[in-house]
mmCIF file of C-alpha atoms and ligand atoms in Angstrom:
data_model
loop_
_atom_site.group_PDB
_atom_site.id
_atom_site.type_symbol
_atom_site.label_atom_id
_atom_site.label_comp_id
_atom_site.label_asym_id
_atom_site.label_seq_id
_atom_site.Cartn_x
_atom_site.Cartn_y
_atom_site.Cartn_z
ATOM 1 C CA UNK A 27 -6.735 -2.320 10.398
ATOM 2 C CA UNK A 28 -6.638 1.398 9.636
ATOM 3 C CA UNK A 29 -4.312 2.481 6.890
ATOM 4 C CA UNK A 30 -1.958 5.185 8.104
ATOM 5 C CA UNK A 31 0.920 6.634 6.123
ATOM 6 C CA UNK A 32 4.259 5.876 7.783
ATOM 7 C CA UNK A 33 6.997 8.447 7.151
ATOM 8 C CA UNK A 34 10.344 6.941 8.188
ATOM 9 C CA UNK A 35 13.402 9.196 8.311
ATOM 10 C CA UNK A 36 16.143 6.841 9.491
ATOM 11 C CA UNK A 37 16.046 3.267 8.229
ATOM 12 C CA UNK A 38 18.302 0.209 8.308
ATOM 13 C CA UNK A 39 18.546 -1.769 5.074
ATOM 14 C CA UNK A 40 20.079 -5.203 5.643
ATOM 15 C CA UNK A 41 21.792 -6.737 2.618
ATOM 16 C CA UNK A 42 22.057 -3.279 1.059
ATOM 17 C CA UNK A 43 25.228 -4.265 -0.832
ATOM 18 C CA UNK A 44 23.487 -7.127 -2.648
ATOM 19 C CA UNK A 45 21.568 -7.024 -5.925
ATOM 20 C CA UNK A 46 18.088 -6.003 -4.786
ATOM 21 C CA UNK A 47 18.996 -4.321 -1.487
ATOM 22 C CA UNK A 48 21.414 -1.938 -3.224
ATOM 23 C CA UNK A 49 18.745 -1.076 -5.789
ATOM 24 C CA UNK A 50 16.428 -0.140 -2.905
ATOM 25 C CA UNK A 51 19.146 2.043 -1.336
ATOM 26 C CA UNK A 52 19.496 3.918 -4.665
ATOM 27 C CA UNK A 53 15.701 4.164 -4.863
ATOM 28 C CA UNK A 54 15.468 5.771 -1.416
ATOM 29 C CA UNK A 55 18.313 8.218 -2.078
ATOM 30 C CA UNK A 56 16.797 9.251 -5.421
ATOM 31 C CA UNK A 57 13.114 9.359 -4.471
ATOM 32 C CA UNK A 58 12.759 9.907 -0.729
ATOM 33 C CA UNK A 59 14.358 13.188 0.369
ATOM 34 C CA UNK A 60 15.220 13.413 4.061
ATOM 35 C CA UNK A 61 15.495 9.664 4.582
ATOM 36 C CA UNK A 62 18.837 8.388 5.938
ATOM 37 C CA UNK A 63 19.859 4.781 5.246
ATOM 38 C CA UNK A 64 22.146 2.633 7.386
ATOM 39 C CA UNK A 65 23.192 -0.356 5.307
ATOM 40 C CA UNK A 66 23.982 -3.438 7.404
ATOM 41 C CA UNK A 67 25.800 -5.995 5.271
ATOM 42 C CA UNK A 68 28.230 -8.809 6.017
ATOM 43 C CA UNK A 69 29.758 -8.538 2.522
ATOM 44 C CA UNK A 70 29.539 -12.234 1.704
ATOM 45 C CA UNK A 71 30.539 -13.403 -1.790
ATOM 46 C CA UNK A 72 27.259 -11.771 -2.965
ATOM 47 C CA UNK A 73 27.771 -8.370 -1.328
ATOM 48 C CA UNK A 74 29.772 -5.660 -3.074
ATOM 49 C CA UNK A 75 30.199 -2.150 -1.648
ATOM 50 C CA UNK A 76 30.661 -0.915 -5.235
ATOM 51 C CA UNK A 77 26.897 -1.397 -5.609
ATOM 52 C CA UNK A 78 26.306 1.659 -3.392
ATOM 53 C CA UNK A 79 29.526 3.571 -4.139
ATOM 54 C CA UNK A 80 29.171 7.285 -4.820
ATOM 55 C CA UNK A 81 25.961 7.814 -2.883
ATOM 56 C CA UNK A 82 26.031 10.910 -0.650
ATOM 57 C CA UNK A 83 27.693 10.236 2.716
ATOM 58 C CA UNK A 84 25.098 12.278 4.570
ATOM 59 C CA UNK A 85 22.364 9.939 3.244
ATOM 60 C CA UNK A 86 23.981 6.476 3.367
ATOM 61 C CA UNK A 87 26.252 4.821 5.925
ATOM 62 C CA UNK A 88 27.643 1.301 5.514
ATOM 63 C CA UNK A 89 28.052 -0.864 8.610
ATOM 64 C CA UNK A 90 29.866 -4.093 7.757
ATOM 65 C CA UNK A 91 28.500 -6.810 10.031
ATOM 66 C CA UNK A 92 26.361 -9.888 10.477
ATOM 67 C CA UNK A 93 22.601 -9.754 11.111
ATOM 68 C CA UNK A 94 23.157 -12.713 13.487
ATOM 69 C CA UNK A 95 25.330 -10.519 15.765
ATOM 70 C CA UNK A 96 22.955 -9.494 18.587
ATOM 71 C CA UNK A 97 25.486 -7.147 20.213
ATOM 72 C CA UNK A 98 25.947 -5.290 16.948
ATOM 73 C CA UNK A 99 22.167 -4.974 16.596
ATOM 74 C CA UNK A 100 21.995 -3.555 20.140
ATOM 75 C CA UNK A 101 24.493 -0.895 19.070
ATOM 76 C CA UNK A 102 22.956 0.150 15.771
ATOM 77 C CA UNK A 103 19.187 -0.459 15.894
ATOM 78 C CA UNK A 104 18.208 2.137 18.564
ATOM 79 C CA UNK A 105 17.402 5.480 16.954
ATOM 80 C CA UNK A 106 16.185 3.942 13.682
ATOM 81 C CA UNK A 107 12.494 3.922 12.853
ATOM 82 C CA UNK A 108 12.426 0.919 10.497
ATOM 83 C CA UNK A 109 14.388 -2.117 9.333
ATOM 84 C CA UNK A 110 13.928 -3.297 5.753
ATOM 85 C CA UNK A 111 15.358 -6.801 5.724
ATOM 86 C CA UNK A 112 16.898 -7.952 2.427
ATOM 87 C CA UNK A 113 19.990 -9.810 3.710
ATOM 88 C CA UNK A 114 19.891 -13.497 2.861
ATOM 89 C CA UNK A 115 21.641 -16.394 1.293
ATOM 90 C CA UNK A 116 19.661 -16.157 -1.932
ATOM 91 C CA UNK A 117 20.724 -18.828 -4.432
ATOM 92 C CA UNK A 118 18.864 -22.136 -4.729
ATOM 93 C CA UNK A 119 21.798 -24.063 -6.229
ATOM 94 C CA UNK A 120 24.058 -23.033 -3.332
ATOM 95 C CA UNK A 121 21.420 -24.159 -0.848
ATOM 96 C CA UNK A 122 21.438 -27.610 -2.435
ATOM 97 C CA UNK A 123 25.246 -27.799 -2.294
ATOM 98 C CA UNK A 124 25.411 -26.569 1.344
ATOM 99 C CA UNK A 125 22.235 -25.626 3.254
ATOM 100 C CA UNK A 126 23.929 -24.582 6.519
ATOM 101 C CA UNK A 127 24.530 -20.863 5.837
ATOM 102 C CA UNK A 128 20.905 -20.591 4.680
ATOM 103 C CA UNK A 129 19.602 -21.785 8.034
ATOM 104 C CA UNK A 130 21.891 -19.439 9.877
ATOM 105 C CA UNK A 131 21.402 -16.234 7.916
ATOM 106 C CA UNK A 132 17.830 -16.679 6.711
ATOM 107 C CA UNK A 133 16.297 -18.167 9.863
ATOM 108 C CA UNK A 134 18.537 -17.154 12.792
ATOM 109 C CA UNK A 135 19.293 -13.773 11.222
ATOM 110 C CA UNK A 136 15.603 -12.959 10.853
ATOM 111 C CA UNK A 137 15.007 -14.078 14.444
ATOM 112 C CA UNK A 138 17.736 -11.698 15.675
ATOM 113 C CA UNK A 139 16.299 -8.754 13.755
ATOM 114 C CA UNK A 140 12.774 -9.451 15.026
ATOM 115 C CA UNK A 141 14.056 -9.570 18.576
ATOM 116 C CA UNK A 142 15.815 -6.230 18.059
ATOM 117 C CA UNK A 143 12.611 -4.715 16.612
ATOM 118 C CA UNK A 144 10.670 -5.997 19.622
ATOM 119 C CA UNK A 145 13.229 -4.634 22.088
ATOM 120 C CA UNK A 146 13.524 -1.181 20.510
ATOM 121 C CA UNK A 147 9.991 -0.870 19.071
ATOM 122 C CA UNK A 148 11.204 -0.508 15.497
ATOM 123 C CA UNK A 149 8.989 -1.166 12.480
ATOM 124 C CA UNK A 150 10.018 -4.117 10.287
ATOM 125 C CA UNK A 151 9.548 -4.959 6.619
ATOM 126 C CA UNK A 152 10.438 -8.475 5.551
ATOM 127 C CA UNK A 153 11.589 -9.180 1.994
ATOM 128 C CA UNK A 154 10.550 -12.635 0.903
ATOM 129 C CA UNK A 155 10.004 -14.668 -2.211
ATOM 130 C CA UNK A 156 7.211 -16.304 -4.197
ATOM 131 C CA UNK A 157 9.121 -19.578 -3.785
ATOM 132 C CA UNK A 158 7.564 -20.059 -0.329
ATOM 133 C CA UNK A 159 4.408 -21.179 -2.179
ATOM 134 C CA UNK A 160 6.157 -24.014 -4.025
ATOM 135 C CA UNK A 161 5.379 -24.356 -7.719
ATOM 136 C CA UNK A 162 2.484 -24.502 -10.182
ATOM 137 C CA UNK A 163 1.994 -26.827 -13.145
ATOM 138 C CA UNK A 164 2.729 -25.393 -16.593
ATOM 139 C CA UNK A 165 -0.888 -25.933 -17.693
ATOM 140 C CA UNK A 166 -2.445 -24.565 -14.470
ATOM 141 C CA UNK A 167 -4.164 -21.189 -15.029
ATOM 142 C CA UNK A 168 -3.754 -20.367 -11.296
ATOM 143 C CA UNK A 169 -1.330 -17.791 -9.887
ATOM 144 C CA UNK A 170 -0.088 -17.372 -6.309
ATOM 145 C CA UNK A 171 -2.093 -15.060 -4.043
ATOM 146 C CA UNK A 172 -1.622 -14.018 -0.407
ATOM 147 C CA UNK A 173 -3.927 -16.948 0.520
ATOM 148 C CA UNK A 174 -1.904 -19.685 -1.233
ATOM 149 C CA UNK A 175 -0.657 -22.282 1.312
ATOM 150 C CA UNK A 176 3.075 -22.472 1.965
ATOM 151 C CA UNK A 177 4.736 -25.411 0.193
ATOM 152 C CA UNK A 178 8.472 -24.657 -0.305
ATOM 153 C CA UNK A 179 10.633 -27.113 -2.255
ATOM 154 C CA UNK A 180 14.310 -26.225 -1.766
ATOM 155 C CA UNK A 181 16.528 -25.625 1.261
ATOM 156 C CA UNK A 182 16.600 -21.929 0.236
ATOM 157 C CA UNK A 183 12.834 -21.540 -0.070
ATOM 158 C CA UNK A 184 12.151 -23.527 3.099
ATOM 159 C CA UNK A 185 14.395 -21.168 5.088
ATOM 160 C CA UNK A 186 12.610 -18.166 3.538
ATOM 161 C CA UNK A 187 9.245 -19.725 4.444
ATOM 162 C CA UNK A 188 10.507 -20.314 7.992
ATOM 163 C CA UNK A 189 11.556 -16.688 8.293
ATOM 164 C CA UNK A 190 8.133 -15.493 7.043
ATOM 165 C CA UNK A 191 6.463 -17.601 9.744
ATOM 166 C CA UNK A 192 8.725 -16.090 12.414
ATOM 167 C CA UNK A 193 7.637 -12.619 11.284
ATOM 168 C CA UNK A 194 3.950 -13.562 11.528
ATOM 169 C CA UNK A 195 4.475 -15.022 15.003
ATOM 170 C CA UNK A 196 6.448 -12.014 16.281
ATOM 171 C CA UNK A 197 3.717 -9.715 14.982
ATOM 172 C CA UNK A 198 0.855 -11.685 16.519
ATOM 173 C CA UNK A 199 2.489 -12.655 19.813
ATOM 174 C CA UNK A 200 4.704 -9.669 20.571
ATOM 175 C CA UNK A 201 3.013 -6.960 18.532
ATOM 176 C CA UNK A 202 6.049 -6.266 16.340
ATOM 177 C CA UNK A 203 4.909 -3.783 13.682
ATOM 178 C CA UNK A 204 5.710 -5.900 10.635
ATOM 179 C CA UNK A 205 4.783 -6.261 6.969
ATOM 180 C CA UNK A 206 5.904 -8.956 4.515
ATOM 181 C CA UNK A 207 6.324 -8.918 0.742
ATOM 182 C CA UNK A 208 6.822 -11.958 -1.489
ATOM 183 C CA UNK A 209 8.251 -11.066 -4.888
ATOM 184 C CA UNK A 210 8.894 -13.014 -8.079
ATOM 185 C CA UNK A 211 12.200 -13.317 -10.002
ATOM 186 C CA UNK A 212 14.092 -10.030 -10.311
ATOM 187 C CA UNK A 213 16.353 -9.035 -13.183
ATOM 188 C CA UNK A 214 18.440 -5.952 -13.909
ATOM 189 C CA UNK A 215 21.926 -4.497 -13.356
ATOM 190 C CA UNK A 216 24.131 -5.607 -10.426
ATOM 191 C CA UNK A 217 22.677 -9.137 -10.199
ATOM 192 C CA UNK A 218 25.273 -11.715 -9.181
ATOM 193 C CA UNK A 219 26.482 -13.721 -12.171
ATOM 194 C CA UNK A 220 25.544 -17.020 -10.506
ATOM 195 C CA UNK A 221 21.896 -16.218 -11.383
ATOM 196 C CA UNK A 222 20.263 -17.313 -14.664
ATOM 197 C CA UNK A 223 20.108 -14.124 -16.760
ATOM 198 C CA UNK A 224 23.513 -12.577 -15.879
ATOM 199 C CA UNK A 225 25.164 -16.009 -16.035
ATOM 200 C CA UNK A 226 24.087 -16.452 -19.661
ATOM 201 C CA UNK A 227 24.928 -12.867 -20.671
ATOM 202 C CA UNK A 228 28.422 -13.079 -19.160
ATOM 203 C CA UNK A 229 28.945 -16.573 -20.584
ATOM 204 C CA UNK A 230 28.339 -15.185 -24.075
ATOM 205 C CA UNK A 231 30.631 -12.213 -23.385
ATOM 206 C CA UNK A 232 33.355 -14.712 -22.318
ATOM 207 C CA UNK A 233 32.867 -17.053 -25.290
ATOM 208 C CA UNK A 234 31.298 -19.775 -23.088
ATOM 209 C CA UNK A 235 28.100 -21.505 -24.259
ATOM 210 C CA UNK A 236 25.040 -20.664 -22.082
ATOM 211 C CA UNK A 237 23.720 -23.492 -19.875
ATOM 212 C CA UNK A 238 20.056 -24.515 -19.656
ATOM 213 C CA UNK A 239 18.779 -26.825 -16.913
ATOM 214 C CA UNK A 240 16.480 -29.792 -17.600
ATOM 215 C CA UNK A 241 14.047 -29.312 -20.489
ATOM 216 C CA UNK A 242 14.136 -25.490 -20.278
ATOM 217 C CA UNK A 243 10.331 -25.297 -19.962
ATOM 218 C CA UNK A 244 10.349 -24.047 -16.345
ATOM 219 C CA UNK A 245 8.562 -20.702 -16.063
ATOM 220 C CA UNK A 246 9.647 -17.730 -13.959
ATOM 221 C CA UNK A 247 7.648 -14.496 -13.496
ATOM 222 C CA UNK A 248 10.184 -11.731 -14.221
ATOM 223 C CA UNK A 249 10.093 -8.276 -12.661
ATOM 224 C CA UNK A 250 12.630 -5.471 -13.068
ATOM 225 C CA UNK A 251 14.380 -4.785 -9.777
ATOM 226 C CA UNK A 252 13.461 -1.051 -9.978
ATOM 227 C CA UNK A 253 9.816 -2.129 -9.762
ATOM 228 C CA UNK A 254 10.532 -4.339 -6.769
ATOM 229 C CA UNK A 255 12.068 -1.318 -4.992
ATOM 230 C CA UNK A 256 9.138 0.993 -5.689
ATOM 231 C CA UNK A 257 6.759 -1.716 -4.442
ATOM 232 C CA UNK A 258 8.701 -2.178 -1.196
ATOM 233 C CA UNK A 259 8.723 1.563 -0.510
ATOM 234 C CA UNK A 260 4.956 1.637 -1.156
ATOM 235 C CA UNK A 261 4.366 -1.234 1.286
ATOM 236 C CA UNK A 262 6.688 0.216 3.928
ATOM 237 C CA UNK A 263 4.943 3.579 3.898
ATOM 238 C CA UNK A 264 1.333 2.658 3.039
ATOM 239 C CA UNK A 265 0.968 -1.031 3.914
ATOM 240 C CA UNK A 266 -1.170 -2.271 6.784
ATOM 241 C CA UNK A 267 0.788 -3.698 9.707
ATOM 242 C CA UNK A 268 0.476 -7.492 9.915
ATOM 243 C CA UNK A 269 -0.330 -7.829 6.203
ATOM 244 C CA UNK A 270 1.448 -9.691 3.404
ATOM 245 C CA UNK A 271 1.640 -8.291 -0.146
ATOM 246 C CA UNK A 272 2.670 -10.194 -3.279
ATOM 247 C CA UNK A 273 4.846 -8.272 -5.749
ATOM 248 C CA UNK A 274 4.807 -9.197 -9.447
ATOM 249 C CA UNK A 275 4.624 -7.570 -12.875
ATOM 250 C CA UNK A 276 2.885 -10.212 -15.061
ATOM 251 C CA UNK A 277 6.200 -11.339 -16.545
ATOM 252 C CA UNK A 278 5.824 -15.106 -17.006
ATOM 253 C CA UNK A 279 8.338 -16.607 -19.463
ATOM 254 C CA UNK A 280 9.905 -20.021 -19.915
ATOM 255 C CA UNK A 281 13.650 -20.303 -19.379
ATOM 256 C CA UNK A 282 14.205 -21.366 -22.976
ATOM 257 C CA UNK A 283 12.340 -18.288 -24.246
ATOM 258 C CA UNK A 284 14.459 -16.014 -22.042
ATOM 259 C CA UNK A 285 17.657 -17.723 -23.186
ATOM 260 C CA UNK A 286 16.652 -17.498 -26.869
ATOM 261 C CA UNK A 287 15.915 -13.782 -26.393
ATOM 262 C CA UNK A 288 19.388 -13.251 -24.878
ATOM 263 C CA UNK A 289 21.058 -15.214 -27.700
ATOM 264 C CA UNK A 290 19.177 -13.282 -30.390
ATOM 265 C CA UNK A 291 19.929 -9.893 -28.835
ATOM 266 C CA UNK A 292 23.604 -10.781 -28.490
ATOM 267 C CA UNK A 293 23.873 -11.891 -32.124
ATOM 268 C CA UNK A 294 24.137 -15.653 -31.480
ATOM 269 C CA UNK A 295 22.306 -18.576 -33.166
ATOM 270 C CA UNK A 296 19.197 -19.824 -31.313
ATOM 271 C CA UNK A 297 20.739 -23.246 -30.567
ATOM 272 C CA UNK A 298 24.141 -21.978 -29.376
ATOM 273 C CA UNK A 299 23.788 -23.308 -25.799
ATOM 274 C CA UNK A 300 24.282 -26.508 -23.760
ATOM 275 C CA UNK A 301 21.580 -28.557 -22.051
ATOM 276 C CA UNK A 302 22.911 -29.410 -18.591
ATOM 277 C CA UNK A 303 21.903 -31.459 -15.549
ATOM 278 C CA UNK A 304 18.608 -30.336 -14.014
ATOM 279 C CA UNK A 305 18.421 -28.754 -10.552
ATOM 280 C CA UNK A 306 17.204 -31.377 -8.014
ATOM 281 C CA UNK A 307 13.601 -30.614 -7.002
ATOM 282 C CA UNK A 308 13.462 -27.878 -9.681
ATOM 283 C CA UNK A 309 10.267 -25.816 -9.279
ATOM 284 C CA UNK A 310 8.236 -25.886 -12.495
ATOM 285 C CA UNK A 311 6.421 -22.570 -12.597
ATOM 286 C CA UNK A 312 5.977 -19.432 -10.487
ATOM 287 C CA UNK A 313 3.242 -16.865 -11.178
ATOM 288 C CA UNK A 314 2.180 -13.914 -9.038
ATOM 289 C CA UNK A 315 -1.218 -12.277 -8.738
ATOM 290 C CA UNK A 316 -0.377 -8.815 -7.374
ATOM 291 C CA UNK A 317 -3.974 -7.515 -7.348
ATOM 292 C CA UNK A 318 -3.906 -6.747 -3.604
ATOM 293 C CA UNK A 319 -0.846 -4.510 -3.848
ATOM 294 C CA UNK A 320 -2.201 -2.725 -6.929
ATOM 295 C CA UNK A 321 -5.788 -2.245 -5.691
ATOM 296 C CA UNK A 322 -5.155 -1.525 -2.003
ATOM 297 C CA UNK A 323 -1.929 0.492 -2.234
ATOM 298 C CA UNK A 324 -2.074 1.835 -5.807
ATOM 299 C CA UNK A 325 1.293 0.420 -6.941
ATOM 300 C CA UNK A 326 1.995 -0.259 -10.629
ATOM 301 C CA UNK A 327 5.204 -1.495 -12.287
ATOM 302 C CA UNK A 328 6.984 0.954 -14.606
ATOM 303 C CA UNK A 329 9.024 -1.612 -16.597
ATOM 304 C CA UNK A 330 6.363 -3.520 -18.496
ATOM 305 C CA UNK A 331 8.472 -4.307 -21.595
ATOM 306 C CA UNK A 332 10.669 -7.279 -20.631
ATOM 307 C CA UNK A 333 12.730 -7.202 -23.849
ATOM 308 C CA UNK A 334 13.545 -3.521 -23.339
ATOM 309 C CA UNK A 335 14.630 -4.296 -19.744
ATOM 310 C CA UNK A 336 16.681 -7.232 -21.022
ATOM 311 C CA UNK A 337 18.467 -4.980 -23.553
ATOM 312 C CA UNK A 338 19.264 -2.498 -20.787
ATOM 313 C CA UNK A 339 20.582 -5.378 -18.622
ATOM 314 C CA UNK A 340 22.737 -6.806 -21.427
ATOM 315 C CA UNK A 341 24.166 -3.332 -22.073
ATOM 316 C CA UNK A 342 24.984 -2.923 -18.365
ATOM 317 C CA UNK A 343 26.971 -6.195 -18.231
ATOM 318 C CA UNK A 344 28.780 -5.249 -21.471
ATOM 319 C CA UNK A 345 29.747 -1.885 -20.013
ATOM 320 C CA UNK A 346 30.633 -3.071 -16.497
ATOM 321 C CA UNK A 347 32.993 -5.947 -17.060
ATOM 322 C CA UNK A 348 35.206 -4.727 -14.170
ATOM 323 C CA UNK A 349 32.295 -5.403 -11.823
ATOM 324 C CA UNK A 350 31.710 -9.065 -12.776
ATOM 325 C CA UNK A 351 34.927 -10.348 -14.398
ATOM 326 C CA UNK A 352 36.850 -11.050 -11.133
ATOM 327 C CA UNK A 353 34.210 -13.587 -10.003
ATOM 328 C CA UNK A 354 33.485 -15.285 -13.334
ATOM 329 C CA UNK A 355 36.065 -18.052 -13.278
ATOM 330 C CA UNK A 356 35.235 -19.211 -9.738
ATOM 331 C CA UNK A 357 31.485 -19.074 -10.402
ATOM 332 C CA UNK A 358 31.790 -21.253 -13.502
ATOM 333 C CA UNK A 359 34.205 -23.648 -11.753
ATOM 334 C CA UNK A 360 31.588 -24.186 -9.032
ATOM 335 C CA UNK A 361 28.923 -24.945 -11.640
ATOM 336 C CA UNK A 362 31.241 -27.241 -13.604
ATOM 337 C CA UNK A 363 31.877 -29.297 -10.455
ATOM 338 C CA UNK A 364 28.094 -29.767 -10.163
ATOM 339 C CA UNK A 365 27.718 -30.768 -13.822
ATOM 340 C CA UNK A 366 25.900 -27.526 -14.574
HETATM 341 P P1 NAD B 23 22.035 -11.253 -3.001
HETATM 342 O O1 NAD B 23 22.551 -12.618 -2.746
HETATM 343 O O2 NAD B 23 22.409 -10.537 -4.244
HETATM 344 O O3 NAD B 23 22.429 -10.290 -1.782
HETATM 345 C C1 NAD B 23 22.351 -10.688 -0.440
HETATM 346 C C2 NAD B 23 23.054 -9.634 0.409
HETATM 347 O O4 NAD B 23 22.923 -10.014 1.802
HETATM 348 C C3 NAD B 23 24.555 -9.519 0.140
HETATM 349 O O5 NAD B 23 24.938 -8.163 0.093
HETATM 350 C C4 NAD B 23 25.202 -10.231 1.325
HETATM 351 O O6 NAD B 23 26.504 -9.747 1.639
HETATM 352 C C5 NAD B 23 24.193 -9.917 2.424
HETATM 353 N N1 NAD B 23 24.228 -10.900 3.521
HETATM 354 C C6 NAD B 23 24.180 -12.255 3.424
HETATM 355 N N2 NAD B 23 24.256 -12.821 4.633
HETATM 356 C C7 NAD B 23 24.321 -11.799 5.539
HETATM 357 C C8 NAD B 23 24.394 -11.740 6.961
HETATM 358 N N3 NAD B 23 24.420 -12.859 7.713
HETATM 359 N N4 NAD B 23 24.453 -10.521 7.557
HETATM 360 C C9 NAD B 23 24.439 -9.383 6.811
HETATM 361 N N5 NAD B 23 24.386 -9.381 5.464
HETATM 362 C C10 NAD B 23 24.328 -10.577 4.834
HETATM 363 O O7 NAD B 23 20.452 -11.388 -2.855
HETATM 364 P P2 NAD B 23 19.287 -10.673 -3.694
HETATM 365 O O8 NAD B 23 19.028 -11.439 -4.921
HETATM 366 O O9 NAD B 23 19.567 -9.225 -3.765
HETATM 367 O O10 NAD B 23 18.052 -10.933 -2.703
HETATM 368 C C11 NAD B 23 17.783 -10.038 -1.651
HETATM 369 C C12 NAD B 23 16.543 -10.487 -0.909
HETATM 370 O O11 NAD B 23 15.453 -10.545 -1.796
HETATM 371 C C13 NAD B 23 16.668 -11.888 -0.290
HETATM 372 O O12 NAD B 23 16.006 -11.874 0.955
HETATM 373 C C14 NAD B 23 15.918 -12.772 -1.260
HETATM 374 O O13 NAD B 23 15.381 -13.898 -0.620
HETATM 375 C C15 NAD B 23 14.833 -11.832 -1.737
HETATM 376 N N6 NAD B 23 14.283 -12.079 -3.073
HETATM 377 C C16 NAD B 23 15.110 -12.199 -4.144
HETATM 378 C C17 NAD B 23 14.567 -12.351 -5.404
HETATM 379 C C18 NAD B 23 15.455 -12.462 -6.633
HETATM 380 O O14 NAD B 23 14.952 -12.658 -7.728
HETATM 381 N N7 NAD B 23 16.764 -12.318 -6.527
HETATM 382 C C19 NAD B 23 13.173 -12.402 -5.576
HETATM 383 C C20 NAD B 23 12.350 -12.297 -4.441
HETATM 384 C C21 NAD B 23 12.921 -12.116 -3.196
HETATM 385 O O1 DAU B 24 11.278 -16.480 -7.467
HETATM 386 C C1 DAU B 24 12.103 -15.662 -6.696
HETATM 387 C C2 DAU B 24 13.481 -16.287 -6.582
HETATM 388 O O2 DAU B 24 14.107 -16.109 -7.846
HETATM 389 C C3 DAU B 24 14.314 -15.666 -5.475
HETATM 390 O O3 DAU B 24 13.730 -15.952 -4.231
HETATM 391 C C4 DAU B 24 15.743 -16.222 -5.491
HETATM 392 O O4 DAU B 24 16.543 -15.537 -4.535
HETATM 393 C C5 DAU B 24 16.316 -15.998 -6.883
HETATM 394 O O5 DAU B 24 17.621 -16.554 -6.955
HETATM 395 C C6 DAU B 24 15.415 -16.610 -7.936
HETATM 396 O O6 DAU B 24 15.407 -18.057 -7.809
HETATM 397 P P1 DAU B 24 15.469 -19.018 -9.111
HETATM 398 O O7 DAU B 24 15.997 -20.308 -8.659
HETATM 399 O O8 DAU B 24 14.192 -18.978 -9.854
HETATM 400 O O9 DAU B 24 16.560 -18.167 -9.987
HETATM 401 P P2 DAU B 24 17.845 -18.620 -10.838
HETATM 402 O O10 DAU B 24 18.367 -17.379 -11.476
HETATM 403 O O11 DAU B 24 18.791 -19.439 -10.047
HETATM 404 O O12 DAU B 24 17.225 -19.555 -11.951
HETATM 405 C C7 DAU B 24 16.152 -19.115 -12.777
HETATM 406 C C8 DAU B 24 15.716 -20.306 -13.631
HETATM 407 O O13 DAU B 24 16.762 -20.628 -14.570
HETATM 408 C C9 DAU B 24 15.492 -21.589 -12.834
HETATM 409 O O14 DAU B 24 14.402 -22.287 -13.414
HETATM 410 C C10 DAU B 24 16.782 -22.386 -13.028
HETATM 411 C C11 DAU B 24 17.224 -21.978 -14.409
HETATM 412 N N1 DAU B 24 18.682 -21.937 -14.676
HETATM 413 C C12 DAU B 24 19.477 -21.289 -13.782
HETATM 414 C C13 DAU B 24 20.826 -21.168 -14.018
HETATM 415 C C14 DAU B 24 21.749 -20.460 -13.046
HETATM 416 C C15 DAU B 24 19.183 -22.491 -15.844
HETATM 417 O O15 DAU B 24 18.460 -23.087 -16.657
HETATM 418 N N2 DAU B 24 20.529 -22.354 -16.087
HETATM 419 C C16 DAU B 24 21.365 -21.726 -15.227
HETATM 420 O O16 DAU B 24 22.586 -21.636 -15.524
#
């Protein structure tokens, strides 16, 4: 259990054309000189190569492909010193409508990557979620820690929990050099407009009333995606192999508070939204205690003012309509069919 600094020079980032993975690719290019990134991304509905456009070609290469493709992994993994695994089906509502792709990508895909890491002795960092721990009551003072038992609620979170358990088993049984991080809800630019915050911002920009599930009292623990990226780099380079680290920035807020903040900042009345059908099995509250990451590895979030981060995010969606507009109609049609 000695803590050694790991200095990777040639890493694979799966899902590097998605919201959080692409942020990490930018982070590495901007902060980690001499590190080359191979992005492996299938470019599903959630992947957009525009998210990493313009980065220097000698630092970033995009390989379009599926993490479930073992032959492809045999071709590209050798020669890399680490895989940082972001690729996933990531949206709870989609997992309720059709769980199958979640099992395939989140469980089988992780299995394939672990096998490749075992075969080629490549270090592995696994990106996971606080949702593996289930939910907390609104009046419970507790927060999730690395010791909280797994208790996932949705098809999405159960596949993420399954993939975490595979990582632990491949580390213990086969000695794969792995770390895991479980992060809370991310917000920021480039998030797919199916997700809560960008859905409401783009609804308002389109003249559609925002949609709030259930009673709106559900609490999420928001972290800016830049802070998630800096935490992952810290864990990859300084974390102890075999350990799990929780990532969070003390950002608990109820959904109705977040929505009211968006409405206010976009010049709309506080009640200018629709209450819609609740998500089945809707987790009540998530809350992260990130003491271990802060104390053991010295990480701290930089974006501690949520409203400032929200303003920056609103401005980004205002200024980048070309990025989200082509998918808006289909996204809302899918929600409308679900009564949401
Ligand atoms: P996203 O849906 O925006 O992006 C997922 C990316 O993975 C896309 O680029 C997609 O094309 C790619 N992908 C999907 N299936 C693939 C496959 N079979 N092979 C190769 N590429 C594939 O997701 P996100 O919100 O950026 O989340 C990234 C990771 O972070 C996920 O593992 C998610 O569970 C985790 N996470 C997300 C949050 C959050 O708030 N969004 C919080 C904690 C953890
Ligand atoms: O906690 C980490 C997780 O955060 C990640 O693992 C997931 O990949 C990520 O999608 C996110 O999951 P949530 O389900 O919490 O995020 P979502 O943006 O879908 O919803 C946030 C909250 O807002 C949730 O309580 C449901 C609610 N909601 C969502 C939408 C899309 C609404 O009230 N209205 C909406 O239109």
